[in-house]
Coordinates of C-alpha atoms in Angstrom, one line a residue:
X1 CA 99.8 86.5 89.7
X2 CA 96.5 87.4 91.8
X3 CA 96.2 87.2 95.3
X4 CA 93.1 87.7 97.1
X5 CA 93.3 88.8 100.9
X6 CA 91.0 88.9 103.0
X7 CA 92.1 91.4 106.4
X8 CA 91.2 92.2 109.4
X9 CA 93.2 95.1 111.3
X10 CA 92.7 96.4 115.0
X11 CA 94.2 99.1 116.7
X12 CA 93.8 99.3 121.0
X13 CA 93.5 101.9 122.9
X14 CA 90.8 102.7 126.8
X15 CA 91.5 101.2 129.4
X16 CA 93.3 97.4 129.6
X17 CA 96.6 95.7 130.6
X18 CA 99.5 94.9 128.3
X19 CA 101.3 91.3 128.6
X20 CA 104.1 92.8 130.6
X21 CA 101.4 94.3 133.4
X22 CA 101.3 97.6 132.3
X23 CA 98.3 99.8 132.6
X24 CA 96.6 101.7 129.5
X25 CA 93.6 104.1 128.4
X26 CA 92.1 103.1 125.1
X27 CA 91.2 105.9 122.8
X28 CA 90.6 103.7 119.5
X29 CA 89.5 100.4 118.4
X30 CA 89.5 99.8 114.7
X31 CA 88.5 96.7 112.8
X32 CA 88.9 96.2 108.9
X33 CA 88.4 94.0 106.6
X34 CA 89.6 94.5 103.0
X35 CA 90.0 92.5 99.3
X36 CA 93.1 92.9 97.9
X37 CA 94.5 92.2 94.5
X38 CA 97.8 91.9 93.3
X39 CA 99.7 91.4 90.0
X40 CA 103.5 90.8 90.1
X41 CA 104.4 92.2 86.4
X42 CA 103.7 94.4 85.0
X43 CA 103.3 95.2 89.2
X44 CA 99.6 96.1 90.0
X45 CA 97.7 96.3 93.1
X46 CA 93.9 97.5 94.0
X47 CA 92.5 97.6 97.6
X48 CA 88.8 97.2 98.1
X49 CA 88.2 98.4 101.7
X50 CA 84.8 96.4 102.4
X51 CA 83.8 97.0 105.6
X52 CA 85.5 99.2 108.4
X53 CA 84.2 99.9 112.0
X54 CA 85.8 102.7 114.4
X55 CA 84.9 103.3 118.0
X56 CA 86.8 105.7 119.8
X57 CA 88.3 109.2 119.2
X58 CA 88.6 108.6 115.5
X59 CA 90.7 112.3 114.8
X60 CA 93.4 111.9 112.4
X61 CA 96.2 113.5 114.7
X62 CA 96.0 110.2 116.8
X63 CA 96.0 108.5 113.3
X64 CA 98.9 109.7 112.7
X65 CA 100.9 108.7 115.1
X66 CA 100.3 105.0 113.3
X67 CA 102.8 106.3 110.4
X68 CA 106.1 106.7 113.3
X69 CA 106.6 103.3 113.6
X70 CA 103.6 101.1 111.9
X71 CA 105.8 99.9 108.6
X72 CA 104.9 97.0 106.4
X73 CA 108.0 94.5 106.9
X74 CA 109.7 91.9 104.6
X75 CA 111.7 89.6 106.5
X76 CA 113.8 88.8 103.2
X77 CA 114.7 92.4 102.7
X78 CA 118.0 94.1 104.0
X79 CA 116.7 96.4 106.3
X80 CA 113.0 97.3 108.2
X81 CA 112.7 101.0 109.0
X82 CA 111.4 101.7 112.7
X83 CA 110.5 105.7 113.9
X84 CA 113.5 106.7 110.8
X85 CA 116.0 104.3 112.0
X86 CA 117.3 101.2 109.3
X87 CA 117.6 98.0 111.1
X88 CA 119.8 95.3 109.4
X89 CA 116.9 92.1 109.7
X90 CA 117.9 88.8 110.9
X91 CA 118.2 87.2 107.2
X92 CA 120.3 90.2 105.2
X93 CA 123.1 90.5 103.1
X94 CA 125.7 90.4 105.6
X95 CA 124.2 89.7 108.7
X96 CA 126.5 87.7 110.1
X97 CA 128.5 90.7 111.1
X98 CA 125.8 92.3 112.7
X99 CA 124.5 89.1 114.5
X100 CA 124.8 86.1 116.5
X101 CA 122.8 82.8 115.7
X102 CA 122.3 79.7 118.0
X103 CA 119.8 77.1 117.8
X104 CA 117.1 76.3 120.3
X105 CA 115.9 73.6 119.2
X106 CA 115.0 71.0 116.0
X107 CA 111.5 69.5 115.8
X108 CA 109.3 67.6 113.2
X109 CA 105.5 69.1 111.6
X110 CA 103.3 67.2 110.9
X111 CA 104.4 66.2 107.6
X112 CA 107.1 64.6 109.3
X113 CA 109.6 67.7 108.2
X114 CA 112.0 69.1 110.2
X115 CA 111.7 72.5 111.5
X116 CA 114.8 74.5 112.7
X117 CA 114.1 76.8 116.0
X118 CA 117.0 79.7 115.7
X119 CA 117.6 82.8 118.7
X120 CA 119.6 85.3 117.4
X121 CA 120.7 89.1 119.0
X122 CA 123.0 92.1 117.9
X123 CA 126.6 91.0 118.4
X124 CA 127.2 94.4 120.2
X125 CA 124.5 96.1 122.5
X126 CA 122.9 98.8 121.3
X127 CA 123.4 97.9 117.1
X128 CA 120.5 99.2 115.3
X129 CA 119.8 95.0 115.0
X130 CA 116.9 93.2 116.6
X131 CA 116.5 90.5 119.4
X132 CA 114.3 87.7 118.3
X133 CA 113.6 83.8 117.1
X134 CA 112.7 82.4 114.4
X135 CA 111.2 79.1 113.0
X136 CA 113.0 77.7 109.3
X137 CA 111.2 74.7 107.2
X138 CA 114.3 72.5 106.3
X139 CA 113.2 71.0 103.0
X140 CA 112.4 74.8 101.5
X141 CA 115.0 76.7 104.0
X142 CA 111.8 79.1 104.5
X143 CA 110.8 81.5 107.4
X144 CA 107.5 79.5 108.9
X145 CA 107.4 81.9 112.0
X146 CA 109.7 85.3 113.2
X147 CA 109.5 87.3 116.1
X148 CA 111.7 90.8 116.5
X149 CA 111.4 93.3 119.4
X150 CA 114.4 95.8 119.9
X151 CA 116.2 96.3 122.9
X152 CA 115.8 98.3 125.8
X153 CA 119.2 99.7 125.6
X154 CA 118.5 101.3 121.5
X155 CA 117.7 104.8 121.6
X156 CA 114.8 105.5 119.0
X157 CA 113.5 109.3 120.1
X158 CA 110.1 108.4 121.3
X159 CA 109.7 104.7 120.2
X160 CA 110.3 103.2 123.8
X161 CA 109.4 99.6 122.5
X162 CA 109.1 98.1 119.3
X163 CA 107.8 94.6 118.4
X164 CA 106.7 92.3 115.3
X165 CA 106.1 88.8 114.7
X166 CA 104.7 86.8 111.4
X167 CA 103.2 83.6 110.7
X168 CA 103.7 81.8 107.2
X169 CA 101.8 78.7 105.4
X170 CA 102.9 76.6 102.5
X171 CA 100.6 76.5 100.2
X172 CA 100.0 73.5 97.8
X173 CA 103.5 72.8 98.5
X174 CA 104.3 75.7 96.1
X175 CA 104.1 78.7 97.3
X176 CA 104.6 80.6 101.1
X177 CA 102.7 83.3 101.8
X178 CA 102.0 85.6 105.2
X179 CA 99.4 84.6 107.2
X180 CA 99.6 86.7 110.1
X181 CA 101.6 90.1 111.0
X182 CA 101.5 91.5 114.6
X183 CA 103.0 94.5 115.5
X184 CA 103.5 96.1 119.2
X185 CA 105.1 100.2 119.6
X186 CA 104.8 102.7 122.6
X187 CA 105.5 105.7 121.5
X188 CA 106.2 108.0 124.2
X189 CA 104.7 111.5 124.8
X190 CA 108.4 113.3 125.4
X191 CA 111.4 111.6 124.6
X192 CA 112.0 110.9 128.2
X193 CA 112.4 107.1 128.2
X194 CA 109.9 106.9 131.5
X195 CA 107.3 109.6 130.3
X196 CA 103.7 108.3 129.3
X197 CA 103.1 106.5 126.1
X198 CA 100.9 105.8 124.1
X199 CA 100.3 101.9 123.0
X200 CA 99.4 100.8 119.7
X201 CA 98.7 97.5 118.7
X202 CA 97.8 96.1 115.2
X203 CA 97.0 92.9 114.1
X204 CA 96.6 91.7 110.2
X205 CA 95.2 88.4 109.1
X206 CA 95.1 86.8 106.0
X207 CA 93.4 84.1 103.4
X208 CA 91.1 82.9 101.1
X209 CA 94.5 83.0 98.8
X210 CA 93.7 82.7 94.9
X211 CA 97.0 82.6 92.9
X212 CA 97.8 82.3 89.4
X213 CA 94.2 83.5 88.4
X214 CA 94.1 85.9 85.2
X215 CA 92.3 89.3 86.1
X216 CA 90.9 91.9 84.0
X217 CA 92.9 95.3 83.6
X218 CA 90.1 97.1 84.6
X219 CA 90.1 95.9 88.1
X220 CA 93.5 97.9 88.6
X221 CA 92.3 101.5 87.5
X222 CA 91.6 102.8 90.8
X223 CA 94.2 101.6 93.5
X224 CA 91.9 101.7 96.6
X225 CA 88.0 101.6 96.5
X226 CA 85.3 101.5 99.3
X227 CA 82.1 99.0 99.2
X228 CA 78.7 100.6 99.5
X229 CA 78.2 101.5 103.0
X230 CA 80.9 99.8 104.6
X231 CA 80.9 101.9 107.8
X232 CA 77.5 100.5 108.2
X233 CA 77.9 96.8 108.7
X234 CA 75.4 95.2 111.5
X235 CA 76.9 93.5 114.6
X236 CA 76.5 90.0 113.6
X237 CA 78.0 90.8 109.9
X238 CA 81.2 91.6 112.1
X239 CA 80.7 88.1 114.3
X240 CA 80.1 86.5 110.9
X241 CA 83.2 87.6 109.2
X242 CA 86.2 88.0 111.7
X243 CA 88.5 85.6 111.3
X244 CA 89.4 85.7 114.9
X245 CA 87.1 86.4 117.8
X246 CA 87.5 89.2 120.3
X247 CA 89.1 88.7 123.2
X248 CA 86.8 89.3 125.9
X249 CA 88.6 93.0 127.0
X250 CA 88.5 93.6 123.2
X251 CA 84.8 93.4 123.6
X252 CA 84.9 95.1 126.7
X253 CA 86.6 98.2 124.8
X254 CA 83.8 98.7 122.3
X255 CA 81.3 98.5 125.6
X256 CA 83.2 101.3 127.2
X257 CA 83.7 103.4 124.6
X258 CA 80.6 103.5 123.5
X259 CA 79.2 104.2 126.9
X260 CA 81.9 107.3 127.5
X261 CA 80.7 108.6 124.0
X262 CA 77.4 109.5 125.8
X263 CA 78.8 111.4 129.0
X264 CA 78.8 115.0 129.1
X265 CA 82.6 115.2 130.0
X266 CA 83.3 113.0 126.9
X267 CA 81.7 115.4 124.8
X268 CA 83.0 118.7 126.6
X269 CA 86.4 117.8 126.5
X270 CA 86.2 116.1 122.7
X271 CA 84.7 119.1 121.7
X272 CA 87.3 121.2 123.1
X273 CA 89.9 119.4 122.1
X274 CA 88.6 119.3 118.1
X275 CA 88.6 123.3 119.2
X276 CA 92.0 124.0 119.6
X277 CA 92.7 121.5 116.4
X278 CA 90.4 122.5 113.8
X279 CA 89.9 126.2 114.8
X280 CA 86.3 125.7 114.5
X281 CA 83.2 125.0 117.4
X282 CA 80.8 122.3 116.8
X283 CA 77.3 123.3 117.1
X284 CA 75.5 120.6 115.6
X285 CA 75.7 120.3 111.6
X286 CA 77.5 123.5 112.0
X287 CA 80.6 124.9 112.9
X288 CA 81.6 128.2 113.7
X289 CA 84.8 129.8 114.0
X290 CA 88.0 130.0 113.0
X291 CA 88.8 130.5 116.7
X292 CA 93.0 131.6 115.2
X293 CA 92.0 135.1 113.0
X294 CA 88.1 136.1 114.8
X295 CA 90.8 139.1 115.9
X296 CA 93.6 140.0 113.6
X297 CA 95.4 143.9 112.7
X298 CA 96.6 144.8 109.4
X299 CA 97.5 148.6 108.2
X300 CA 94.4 149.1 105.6
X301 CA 91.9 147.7 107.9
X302 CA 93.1 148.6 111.2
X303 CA 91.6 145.6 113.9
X304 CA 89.8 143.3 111.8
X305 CA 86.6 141.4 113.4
X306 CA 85.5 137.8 111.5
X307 CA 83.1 135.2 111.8
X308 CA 82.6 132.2 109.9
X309 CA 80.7 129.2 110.0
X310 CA 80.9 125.7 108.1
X311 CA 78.9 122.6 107.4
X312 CA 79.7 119.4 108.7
X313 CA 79.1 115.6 108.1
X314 CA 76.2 116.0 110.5
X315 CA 74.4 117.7 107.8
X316 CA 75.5 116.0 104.5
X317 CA 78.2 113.6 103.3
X318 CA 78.3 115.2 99.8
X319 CA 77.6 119.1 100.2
X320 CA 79.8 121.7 102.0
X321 CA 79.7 125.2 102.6
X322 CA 81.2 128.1 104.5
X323 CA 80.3 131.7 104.9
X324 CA 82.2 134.1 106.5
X325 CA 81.6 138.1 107.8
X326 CA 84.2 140.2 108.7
X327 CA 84.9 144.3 109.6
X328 CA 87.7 146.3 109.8
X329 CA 88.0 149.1 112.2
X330 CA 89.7 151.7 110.1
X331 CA 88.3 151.5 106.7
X332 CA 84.5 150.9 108.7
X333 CA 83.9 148.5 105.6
X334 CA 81.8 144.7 105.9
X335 CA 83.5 142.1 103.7
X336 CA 82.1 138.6 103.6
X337 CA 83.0 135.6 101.0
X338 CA 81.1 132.4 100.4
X339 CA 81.9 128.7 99.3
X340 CA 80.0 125.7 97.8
X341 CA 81.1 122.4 97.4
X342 CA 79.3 119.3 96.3
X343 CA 81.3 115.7 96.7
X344 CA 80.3 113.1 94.0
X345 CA 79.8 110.1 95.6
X346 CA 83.6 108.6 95.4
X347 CA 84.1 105.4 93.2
X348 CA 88.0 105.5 94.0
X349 CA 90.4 106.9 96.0
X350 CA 90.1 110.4 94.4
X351 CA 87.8 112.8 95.5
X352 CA 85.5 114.3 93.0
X353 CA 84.1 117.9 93.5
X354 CA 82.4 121.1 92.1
X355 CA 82.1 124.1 93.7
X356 CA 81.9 128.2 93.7
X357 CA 83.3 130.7 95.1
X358 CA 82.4 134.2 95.6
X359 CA 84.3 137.0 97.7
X360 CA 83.5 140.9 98.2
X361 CA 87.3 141.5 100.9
X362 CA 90.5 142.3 100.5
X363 CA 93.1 139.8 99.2
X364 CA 96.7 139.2 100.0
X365 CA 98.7 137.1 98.1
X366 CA 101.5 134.7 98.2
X367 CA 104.8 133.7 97.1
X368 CA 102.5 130.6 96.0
X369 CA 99.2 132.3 94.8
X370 CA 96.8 131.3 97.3
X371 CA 94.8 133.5 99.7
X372 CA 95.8 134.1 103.3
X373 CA 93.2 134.3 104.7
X374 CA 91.1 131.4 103.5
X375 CA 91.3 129.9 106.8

């Protein structure tokens, strides 16, 4: 089976108001859009990331915080991981024991087919089991529409709310597929359940479905590729191809970030704040550090004094270097090491270098073989 998708992703953060009134700063805005292929046996998938577009403080820590509760669900499968938790879904093995059902109401499409609107909640408060309502197509006994948040009550560490809904189509009365997936978190800073937190939305659409189309073997050799300048797409190429238009605080989020990007305080404390992560000053296409062993003691050397500095992306996409100086106090000796690195430009989601090295300084190894005092 192939499936083409075509998807478009965001992630909010600067400053706007939630549904339930509360206040936010946004720190990123993300938009995707992707191709995405699929073969259900022998299983197969490839990702073609066509155009992306980032505004914000794009670091990966903040990134990261996408992987605590931002998991791909199945609403037929048993369970749906949330922060390292298993919740039993709605429509598991067994679920009766976990939930209650009632039904809100009973309506026709129009196709003149009934559609069964169902409630359901954890029989006991506090169950590692969702709140939520779904919509079931009678004549297939499929899930057209769910919605799941958890409850207030359910202790998750510092996921402080947690929500997901998803949309499905029949398509030539053969075959449902997703059409939309929304997911809500607020992940809080401590695990205090009032502390500050940070909100994350994301929002995937999907179609331009092919199914049942033969594909070449080929396609599949690299899972995930990216299109030719895809982080260089015009405006209107992103009015042209969203399948949903921006809400007018989205577009107000791009405006404001983009503006803060060109304050001094911006770049001072962004600066300072890739500082204390990286180890390393940004001077332009350079870099200069490592601000963690510039001062560091050791028996043979005595108090050691070191300096490096680094390329960046400012200079080149494909070519890296580093050079570093250092002294030692006690054996009154300069030692200094060098590194080359040239990226090929990347056809898949490997990265393809060649480089050098070339150190005249003391080495200490480790249990695992690698220098300690590369960085």
């Amino acid at each position: 089976i192939l499936t083409i998708i075509i998807t478009y992703q965001s992630i909010f953060f600067f400053y706007y108001s939630t549904s339930d009134g509360r206040l936010y700063v946004l720190l990123i805005i993300k938009e995707e859009i992707t191709q995405f292929y699929y073969q259900k046996d022998p299983e197969k998938e490839k990702k073609i990331v066509l155009a992306q577009k980032v505004s914000g403080i794009e670091q990966a820590q903040i990134s990261n915080l996408l992987n605590i509760v931002m998991n791909e669900m199945d609403v037929y499968e048993n369970e749906l991981t949330v922060s390292g938790f298993n919740f039993m879904l709605p429509f598991a093995d067994g679920a009766w024991f976990k939930y209650r059902f009632y039904i809100i109401d009973s309506t026709q499409n129009n196709q003149e087919e009934w559609v069964y609107h169902l409630g359901f909640a954890p029989n006991i408060k506090g169950e590692l089991a969702f709140l939520g309502e779904a919509w079931i197509h009678a004549p297939t006994f499929a899930i057209q529409k769910i919605e799941l948040k958890i409850e207030k009550n359910t202790n998750l560490n510092f996921v402080n709310d947690f929500t997901i809904s998803q949309d499905f189509e029949f398509i030539d009365k053969k075959y449902w597929v997703k059409v939309k997936d929304r997911s809500t978190s607020g992940v809080s800073v401590t695990q205090r359940k009032n502390s500050k937190m940070v909100h994350i939305e994301q929002l995937k659409i999907f179609d331009k479905f092919k199914i049942n189309q033969g594909i070449a073997d080929s396609i599949f050799k690299s899972k995930r590729i990216y299109a030719d300048n895809y982080r260089k797409k015009t405006d209107e190429f992103w009015s042209d191809n969203r399948q949903e238009i921006l809400s007018e605080s989205q577009n107000n989020v791009y405006f404001l970030i983009d503006s803060l990007k060109t304050t001094k305080a911006y770049k001072r404390y962004t600066n300072i704040g890739r500082t204390i992560v990286t180890g390393y000053y940004k001077t332009g296409p350079v870099d200069i550090g490592h601000l963690y062993n510039m001062l560091s003691y050791n028996p043979i050397e005595g108090y050691r004094i070191r300096l490096s500095t680094r390329s960046n992306r400012d200079l080149s996409e494909n070519i890296w270097y580093k050079l570093y100086g250092a002294y030692g106090t006690n054996d009154e000796k300069f030692k200094y090491g060098v590194e080359l690195r040239y990226k090929f430009i990347q056809e898949d989601s490997k990265i393809h270098e060649i480089g050098a090295i070339y150190k005249d300084d003391y080495q200490r190894f480790t249990l695992a073989n690698t220098d300690a005092n590369e960085y």
